[in-house]
Coordinates of N, CA and C in Angstrom, one line a residue:
M1051 N 12.8 -29.6 39.3 CA 13.6 -28.8 38.2 C 12.6 -29.0 36.5
R1052 N 11.8 -29.7 36.7 CA 10.8 -30.2 35.5 C 9.8 -29.1 35.5
K1053 N 9.2 -28.8 36.7 CA 8.2 -28.0 36.7 C 8.8 -26.7 36.7
L1054 N 10.0 -26.4 37.0 CA 10.8 -24.6 36.4 C 10.9 -24.6 35.2
Q1055 N 11.6 -25.7 34.4 CA 11.5 -25.7 32.7 C 10.1 -25.6 32.4
K1056 N 9.2 -26.2 32.8 CA 7.7 -25.9 32.0 C 7.2 -24.3 32.3
D1057 N 7.6 -23.6 33.5 CA 7.5 -22.8 33.4 C 8.1 -21.4 32.7
I1058 N 9.2 -21.9 32.5 CA 10.2 -20.8 32.1 C 10.3 -20.6 30.3
L1059 N 9.9 -21.8 30.0 CA 9.7 -22.0 28.5 C 8.5 -20.9 27.8
P1060 N 7.4 -21.1 28.7 CA 6.3 -20.1 28.2 C 6.6 -18.2 28.6
L1061 N 7.2 -18.2 29.2 CA 7.8 -17.0 29.8 C 8.8 -16.2 28.4
Q1062 N 9.6 -17.3 28.1 CA 10.7 -16.8 27.2 C 10.3 -16.6 25.7
I1063 N 8.8 -17.4 25.4 CA 7.9 -17.3 24.0 C 7.5 -16.1 23.9
W1064 N 6.6 -16.0 25.6 CA 6.1 -14.4 25.6 C 7.2 -13.3 25.3
K1065 N 8.5 -13.5 26.1 CA 9.4 -12.3 25.5 C 9.6 -12.1 24.5
L1066 N 9.9 -13.7 23.6 CA 10.2 -13.4 22.1 C 9.3 -12.7 21.4
F1067 N 8.0 -13.2 22.2 CA 6.9 -12.6 21.2 C 6.9 -10.6 21.2
G1068 N 6.8 -10.5 22.8 CA 7.3 -8.8 22.7 C 8.5 -8.0 22.2
E1069 N 9.6 -8.9 22.0 CA 10.9 -8.2 21.3 C 10.0 -8.2 19.7
D1070 N 9.2 -9.0 19.6 CA 9.3 -9.0 17.8 C 8.0 -8.0 17.7
I1071 N 7.5 -7.5 18.8 CA 6.4 -6.9 18.5 C 7.4 -5.3 18.9
Q1072 N 8.0 -4.9 19.7 CA 8.8 -3.9 20.0 C 9.9 -3.6 18.3
R1073 N 10.3 -4.8 17.9 CA 11.1 -4.9 16.7 C 10.1 -4.6 15.6
T1074 N 9.2 -4.6 15.8 CA 7.8 -4.0 14.5 C 8.0 -2.6 14.7
K1075 N 8.1 -2.3 16.1 CA 7.2 -0.9 16.3 C 8.6 -0.2 15.9
Q1076 N 9.7 -0.3 15.8 CA 11.2 0.2 15.3 C 11.3 0.1 13.5
E1077 N 10.7 -0.8 13.1 CA 10.7 -1.1 11.8 C 10.0 0.0 11.2
V1078 N 8.4 0.0 12.0 CA 7.5 1.1 11.7 C 8.1 2.5 11.5
L1079 N 8.3 2.7 12.5 CA 8.9 4.1 12.6 C 10.2 4.6 11.6
D1080 N 11.0 3.4 11.8 CA 12.4 3.7 10.5 C 11.9 3.4 9.1
E1081 N 11.1 2.7 8.7 CA 11.0 2.2 7.3 C 9.4 2.9 6.6
M1082 N 8.9 4.0 7.3 CA 7.8 4.7 7.3 C 7.8 5.3 5.8
E1083 N 8.8 5.6 5.2 CA 8.9 6.1 3.7 C 8.9 5.1 2.8
E1084 N 9.7 4.0 2.9 CA 9.9 2.9 2.1 C 8.5 2.0 1.6
Y1085 N 8.5 1.3 0.4 CA 7.4 0.7 0.4 C 8.2 0.0 -1.5
S1086 N 7.6 -0.7 -1.6 CA 8.1 -1.9 -2.8 C 7.6 -0.9 -4.1
S1087 N 9.1 -0.9 -5.2 CA 9.2 0.0 -6.4 C 7.7 -0.5 -6.8
I1088 N 7.3 -1.8 -7.0 CA 6.2 -1.9 -7.7 C 5.1 -1.8 -7.6
T1089 N 4.9 -0.7 -6.1 CA 3.6 -0.4 -6.0 C 3.5 0.6 -5.8
P1090 N 2.2 1.7 -6.0 CA 2.7 3.2 -6.0 C 2.6 3.6 -4.5
Y1091 N 3.1 5.0 -4.5 CA 3.8 5.6 -3.2 C 2.8 5.6 -2.2
Y1092 N 1.9 5.9 -2.0 CA 0.8 6.3 -0.6 C 0.2 4.4 -0.5
A1093 N -0.2 4.3 -1.5 CA -0.9 2.6 -1.4 C 0.2 1.5 -1.1
G1094 N 1.7 1.8 -1.6 CA 2.3 1.0 -1.4 C 3.2 1.1 -0.1
R1095 N 3.0 2.2 1.0 CA 3.5 2.3 1.9 C 2.5 2.1 2.9
A1096 N 1.1 1.8 2.6 CA -0.4 1.6 3.5 C 0.4 -0.5 3.6
L1097 N 0.2 -0.6 2.1 CA 0.8 -2.0 2.2 C 1.8 -2.8 3.1
N1098 N 3.0 -2.1 3.5 CA 4.0 -2.4 4.0 C 3.9 -2.4 5.3
L1099 N 2.8 -1.5 5.7 CA 2.4 -1.1 6.8 C 1.4 -2.4 7.4
R1100 N 0.5 -2.9 6.4 CA -0.6 -4.0 6.9 C 0.5 -5.1 7.0
L1101 N 1.4 -5.9 6.4 CA 2.2 -6.4 6.4 C 3.1 -6.6 7.5
K1102 N 3.3 -5.6 7.9 CA 3.9 -5.9 9.3 C 3.2 -6.0 10.4
G1103 N 1.9 -5.5 10.6 CA 0.6 -5.8 11.2 C 0.3 -7.5 11.2
A1104 N 0.6 -7.8 9.9 CA -0.2 -8.6 9.7 C 0.4 -10.1 10.3
H1105 N 2.0 -9.7 10.2 CA 2.9 -10.5 10.4 C 2.8 -10.8 12.2
V1106 N 3.1 -9.7 13.1 CA 2.8 -9.6 14.4 C 1.2 -10.3 15.2
Q1107 N 0.7 -10.0 14.2 CA -0.7 -10.5 14.3 C -1.2 -12.0 14.1
S1108 N -0.2 -12.8 13.1 CA -0.6 -14.2 12.9 C 0.5 -15.1 14.0
T1109 N 1.3 -13.8 14.8 CA 2.1 -14.6 15.9 C 1.1 -15.0 17.0
R1110 N 0.4 -13.5 17.1 CA -0.6 -14.0 17.9 C -1.6 -14.4 18.3
E1111 N -1.9 -15.1 16.9 CA -3.2 -15.9 17.2 C -2.7 -17.3 17.2
M1112 N -1.4 -17.4 16.8 CA -0.4 -19.3 17.0 C -0.6 -19.0 18.1
L1113 N -0.2 -18.4 19.4 CA 0.1 -18.3 20.7 C -1.6 -18.3 21.0
E1114 N -2.6 -17.9 20.7 CA -3.7 -18.0 21.3 C -4.3 -19.5 20.9
E1115 N -3.8 -19.9 20.1 CA -4.3 -21.1 20.1 C -3.4 -22.6 20.4
A1116 N -2.6 -22.2 20.9 CA -1.5 -22.8 21.3 C -1.8 -23.8 23.2
V1117 N -2.6 -24.9 22.6 CA -3.4 -24.8 24.2 C -2.5 -25.7 25.0
W1118 N -1.3 -26.1 24.7 CA -0.4 -27.0 25.9 C 0.5 -25.7 26.0
M1119 N 0.3 -24.3 25.7 CA 1.2 -23.0 26.6 C 0.0 -23.0 28.0
P1120 N 1.0 -23.4 29.0 CA 0.4 -22.7 30.4 C 0.3 -21.2 30.5
Y1121 N -0.8 -20.9 31.1 CA -0.8 -19.5 31.3 C 0.4 -18.4 31.7
C1122 N 0.7 -17.6 31.6 CA 1.5 -16.3 32.3 C 0.9 -15.0 31.8
N1123 N 1.5 -14.7 33.2 CA 1.1 -13.2 33.5 C 1.7 -12.4 32.1
L1124 N 2.5 -12.6 31.9 CA 3.2 -11.2 30.9 C 2.4 -11.4 29.5
S1125 N 1.3 -12.8 29.1 CA 0.7 -12.1 28.1 C -0.4 -11.5 27.9
K1126 N -1.0 -10.5 29.0 CA -1.8 -9.6 28.8 C -1.3 -8.2 28.6
D1127 N 0.2 -8.1 29.3 CA 1.1 -7.0 29.1 C 1.1 -7.0 27.5
I1128 N 1.7 -8.6 27.1 CA 2.0 -8.8 25.5 C 1.2 -8.5 24.5
Y1129 N -0.3 -8.7 24.7 CA -1.2 -8.3 23.9 C -1.7 -7.4 24.4
F1130 N -1.8 -6.4 25.2 CA -1.4 -4.7 25.1 C -0.7 -4.1 24.1
Q1131 N 0.3 -4.4 24.2 CA 1.1 -3.8 23.6 C 1.0 -4.1 22.0
H1132 N 0.4 -5.3 21.9 CA -0.3 -5.8 20.6 C -1.0 -4.9 19.7
D1133 N -2.1 -4.7 21.1 CA -3.3 -4.2 20.2 C -3.3 -2.8 20.1
L1134 N -2.4 -2.1 20.7 CA -1.7 -0.6 20.7 C -0.8 -0.5 19.2
L1135 N 0.1 -1.2 19.0 CA 0.9 -1.7 17.8 C -0.2 -1.6 16.9
K1136 N -1.0 -2.3 16.7 CA -2.3 -3.1 15.6 C -3.0 -1.3 15.6
K1137 N -3.1 -1.0 16.7 CA -4.2 0.4 16.2 C -3.1 1.2 15.8
S1138 N -1.8 1.4 16.1 CA -1.4 2.9 15.3 C -1.0 2.5 14.1
I1139 N -1.1 1.0 13.7 CA -0.5 0.6 12.2 C -1.6 1.3 11.8
E1140 N -2.9 0.4 11.8 CA -4.1 0.9 11.4 C -4.6 2.6 11.2
D1141 N -4.1 3.4 12.1 CA -4.0 5.0 12.4 C -3.4 5.5 11.0
L1142 N -1.9 5.0 11.1 CA -1.0 5.3 9.5 C -1.5 5.0 8.6
I1143 N -2.1 3.8 8.1 CA -3.2 3.7 7.1 C -4.1 4.5 6.9
I1144 N -4.6 4.4 7.7 CA -5.7 5.7 7.2 C -5.3 7.1 7.0
D1145 N -4.0 7.8 7.6 CA -3.6 8.9 7.3 C -3.0 8.8 6.3
L1146 N -2.1 7.4 5.6 CA -2.0 7.9 4.7 C -2.8 7.6 3.6
H1147 N -4.1 6.8 3.3 CA -5.0 7.1 2.9 C -6.0 8.6 2.6
T1148 N -5.8 9.4 3.4 CA -6.4 11.0 3.8 C -5.3 11.7 3.1
K1149 N -4.1 11.4 3.3 CA -3.1 12.3 2.2 C -3.3 12.4 0.6
W1150 N -3.6 10.5 0.6 CA -3.8 10.4 -0.9 C -4.9 10.9 -1.5
V1151 N -6.2 11.2 -1.1 CA -7.0 11.0 -1.3 C -7.1 13.0 -1.6
H1152 N -6.5 13.7 -0.7 CA -6.0 15.1 -0.4 C -5.2 15.4 -1.7
E1153 N -4.2 14.4 -1.9 CA -3.3 15.1 -3.3 C -4.6 14.5 -4.4
V1154 N -4.7 13.6 -4.6 CA -5.9 13.4 -5.9 C -6.4 14.4 -6.5
G1155 N -7.5 15.3 -5.5 CA -8.2 16.7 -5.6 C -9.4 16.3 -5.7
E1156 N -10.2 17.4 -6.1 CA -11.3 17.1 -6.0 C -12.1 16.8 -7.6
N1157 N -11.1 17.4 -8.9 CA -11.7 16.6 -9.9 C -10.7 16.1 -10.6
P1158 N -10.2 14.4 -10.3 CA -9.5 13.8 -11.4 C -9.8 13.6 -12.6
R1159 N -11.2 14.0 -12.8 CA -11.5 13.7 -14.4 C -11.0 15.0 -15.4
A1160 N -10.5 15.8 -14.7 CA -9.9 17.2 -15.4 C -8.8 16.6 -16.0
K1161 N -8.0 15.8 -15.6 CA -6.5 15.2 -16.4 C -7.0 14.5 -17.7
L1162 N -8.1 13.9 -17.8 CA -8.8 13.5 -19.0 C -9.5 14.5 -19.8
D1163 N -9.2 16.2 -19.9 CA -9.5 17.0 -20.8 C -8.2 17.2 -21.4
R1164 N -8.0 16.7 -22.4 CA -6.9 17.0 -23.2 C -6.9 16.6 -24.5
F1165 N -6.2 16.9 -25.6 CA -6.0 16.3 -27.1 C -5.2 14.6 -26.3
L1166 N -5.3 13.9 -27.5 CA -4.5 12.7 -27.0 C -3.1 12.6 -27.5
M1167 N -2.9 13.4 -28.5 CA -1.6 13.5 -29.3 C -1.5 14.8 -29.2
R1168 N 0.3 15.1 -29.2 CA 0.3 16.6 -29.9 C 1.9 16.6 -30.3
R1169 N 2.0 17.5 -31.3 CA 3.2 17.8 -31.8 C 4.5 18.1 -30.9
I1170 N 5.3 17.4 -30.9 CA 6.5 17.8 -30.5 C 7.3 19.0 -31.2
D1171 N 7.5 20.4 -29.8 CA 8.2 21.4 -30.0 C 9.6 21.7 -30.4
E1172 N 10.3 20.7 -30.2 CA 11.6 20.3 -29.9 C 11.9 19.9 -31.7
S1173 N 11.1 18.8 -32.1 CA 11.4 18.2 -33.0 C 10.3 18.6 -34.1
P1174 N 10.0 19.4 -35.0 CA 8.9 19.5 -35.7 C 8.8 18.4 -36.5
G1175 N 7.0 18.2 -36.7 CA 6.6 17.1 -37.5 C 6.1 15.8 -36.5
L1176 N 7.2 15.6 -35.4 CA 7.2 14.5 -34.7 C 5.8 14.3 -33.7
L1177 N 5.1 13.8 -33.1 CA 4.2 13.5 -32.5 C 4.5 12.7 -31.6
R1178 N 3.9 12.8 -29.9 CA 4.3 12.5 -28.8 C 2.7 12.2 -28.1
C1179 N 2.8 11.3 -27.1 CA 1.4 11.1 -26.4 C 1.2 12.0 -25.5
N1180 N -0.3 12.2 -25.3 CA -0.4 14.0 -24.4 C -1.6 13.3 -23.3
I1181 N -1.5 12.2 -23.3 CA -2.4 11.6 -22.3 C -1.8 11.6 -20.8
N1182 N -1.8 12.3 -20.0 CA -1.5 12.6 -18.6 C -1.6 11.1 -17.9
P1183 N -0.2 10.5 -17.7 CA 0.4 9.7 -16.9 C 0.1 9.4 -15.6
D1184 N -0.2 10.7 -14.9 CA -0.8 10.3 -13.5 C -2.4 9.5 -14.1
I1185 N -3.2 9.9 -14.7 CA -4.5 9.1 -14.3 C -4.3 7.5 -14.7
L1186 N -3.4 7.4 -14.7 CA -3.3 5.9 -14.9 C -2.3 5.3 -13.8
N1187 N -2.0 5.7 -13.2 CA -1.5 6.3 -11.8 C -2.2 6.0 -10.7
L1188 N -3.0 7.2 -11.0 CA -4.3 7.1 -10.2 C -5.1 5.9 -10.2
C1189 N -5.3 5.0 -11.1 CA -6.2 3.7 -11.5 C -5.3 2.9 -10.6
R1190 N -4.2 2.8 -10.9 CA -3.7 1.7 -10.1 C -3.6 1.8 -8.7
E1191 N -3.5 2.9 -8.2 CA -3.1 3.6 -6.9 C -4.6 2.6 -6.1
A1192 N -5.6 2.9 -6.3 CA -7.1 3.2 -6.5 C -7.1 1.5 -6.3
S1193 N -6.8 0.6 -7.2 CA -6.9 -0.5 -7.2 C -6.0 -1.2 -5.9
Y1194 N -5.0 -0.5 -5.0 CA -4.6 -1.1 -4.5 C -5.2 -0.3 -2.9
W1195 N -5.7 0.6 -3.1 CA -6.5 0.7 -2.0 C -8.0 0.2 -1.7
I1196 N -8.6 0.0 -2.8 CA -9.7 -1.4 -2.8 C -9.5 -2.3 -2.1
A1197 N -7.7 -3.0 -2.8 CA -7.5 -4.1 -2.2 C -7.4 -4.4 -0.6
L1198 N -6.9 -3.0 -0.3 CA -6.7 -3.0 1.1 C -8.3 -2.8 1.9
K1199 N -9.1 -2.9 0.9 CA -10.5 -2.7 1.8 C -10.7 -1.2 2.3
L1200 N -10.4 0.1 1.5 CA -10.7 1.2 2.0 C -11.3 1.7 1.2
T1201 N -12.1 2.7 1.2 CA -12.8 3.2 0.4 C -12.4 4.2 -0.9
I1202 N -12.7 4.4 -2.1 CA -12.3 5.5 -2.3 C -13.2 6.8 -3.1
P1203 N -13.0 7.6 -3.3 CA -14.2 8.8 -3.5 C -14.9 8.4 -4.8
V1204 N -15.8 9.1 -4.7 CA -16.7 9.0 -5.9 C -16.4 9.4 -7.2
Q1205 N -15.3 10.6 -7.1 CA -14.5 11.3 -8.2 C -13.1 10.2 -8.8
V1206 N -12.7 9.9 -7.9 CA -11.6 8.4 -8.1 C -12.5 7.3 -8.4
Q1207 N -13.3 6.9 -8.2 CA -14.3 5.7 -8.7 C -14.6 5.8 -10.3
I1208 N -14.9 6.9 -10.5 CA -15.6 7.5 -11.6 C -14.4 7.0 -13.0
V1209 N -13.4 7.9 -12.7 CA -12.3 7.7 -13.4 C -11.8 5.6 -13.4
Y1210 N -11.5 5.6 -12.1 CA -11.1 3.8 -11.6 C -12.2 2.8 -12.6
D1211 N -13.3 3.2 -12.8 CA -13.8 1.8 -13.8 C -13.4 2.0 -15.5
K1212 N -13.2 3.3 -15.3 CA -12.9 3.2 -17.0 C -11.1 3.0 -17.1
W1213 N -10.5 2.5 -16.3 CA -9.1 2.2 -16.3 C -8.8 1.5 -17.4
E1214 N -9.5 0.4 -18.1 CA -9.1 -0.8 -18.7 C -9.2 0.0 -19.7
T1215 N -10.4 0.5 -19.7 CA -10.7 1.4 -21.6 C -9.0 3.0 -21.6
L1216 N -8.9 3.2 -20.5 CA -7.9 4.3 -20.5 C -6.5 3.6 -20.8
H1217 N -6.4 2.8 -20.1 CA -4.4 1.8 -20.2 C -4.6 1.3 -22.1
F1218 N -6.1 1.0 -22.7 CA -5.9 0.3 -23.8 C -5.6 1.6 -24.6
V1219 N -6.5 2.9 -24.2 CA -6.2 4.1 -25.6 C -4.8 4.8 -25.0
Y1220 N -4.0 4.6 -24.0 CA -3.1 4.7 -23.9 C -1.8 3.8 -24.7
E1221 N -2.3 2.9 -24.8 CA -1.2 2.3 -25.5 C -1.5 2.5 -26.7
S1222 N -2.9 2.4 -27.3 CA -3.0 2.7 -28.9 C -2.2 4.0 -29.2
V1223 N -2.4 5.1 -28.4 CA -1.8 6.6 -29.0 C -0.3 6.0 -29.1
L1224 N 0.0 5.2 -27.9 CA 1.4 5.2 -27.8 C 2.2 4.4 -28.9
A1225 N 1.6 3.6 -29.4 CA 1.9 2.8 -31.0 C 1.6 3.7 -31.7
V1226 N 0.6 5.0 -31.8 CA 0.3 5.4 -33.2 C 1.3 6.0 -33.6
T1227 N 1.7 7.0 -32.2 CA 2.8 7.9 -32.0 C 4.4 7.6 -32.4
I1228 N 4.5 6.2 -31.6 CA 5.4 6.0 -32.2 C 5.9 5.0 -33.9
G1229 N 4.9 4.7 -34.5 CA 4.8 4.4 -35.9 C 4.8 5.6 -36.8
Y1230 N 3.8 6.3 -36.4 CA 4.4 7.7 -36.9 C 5.5 8.5 -37.1
N1231 N 6.4 8.4 -36.0 CA 7.1 9.1 -35.9 C 8.3 8.5 -36.5
K1232 N 8.5 7.2 -36.8 CA 9.7 5.9 -37.0 C 9.0 6.1 -38.6
M1233 N 8.0 6.4 -39.2 CA 7.7 7.0 -40.8 C 8.5 8.2 -41.1
I1234 N 8.3 9.4 -40.2 CA 8.8 10.6 -40.4 C 10.2 10.5 -40.8
K1235 N 10.6 10.1 -39.6 CA 12.0 10.0 -39.6 C 12.8 9.3 -40.3

């Protein structure tokens, strides 16, 4: 009886891990478009995928380090499923990165070639900030890709290297336009 219990426990543990892998696969499919509202669109989705992969990876590592658990035939199949899931998650992340690079375009610096402020057509005399907010989003997204250890294109790196300055200028222009518009009103 004791031997039977000793054999059943590892089998149940491996089955639970297999179910966790299947659940994660389904979550990856169901939540393909989901990302945290505080993260950028493409990198946020990649981060969500990476977290799901890290969850099953930590379980695998824990099982690999469990010296108390006897060998189970099911483990090879479960490890194979895990490896497939891990590969598909990384492929999806690379696909998201490729889509982002394509969306960024060949020359993101062109978004900087504009006046900092402009007059508001609807309200004569008032000013508005004319800095393209997409440029700040580009830098923010690039920071996530760097954190995910993926390379960013040179044309994006050039803009990203100026992120702090761009952010400072953006905030300064906003402050000037708000102050000016208050004085004019």
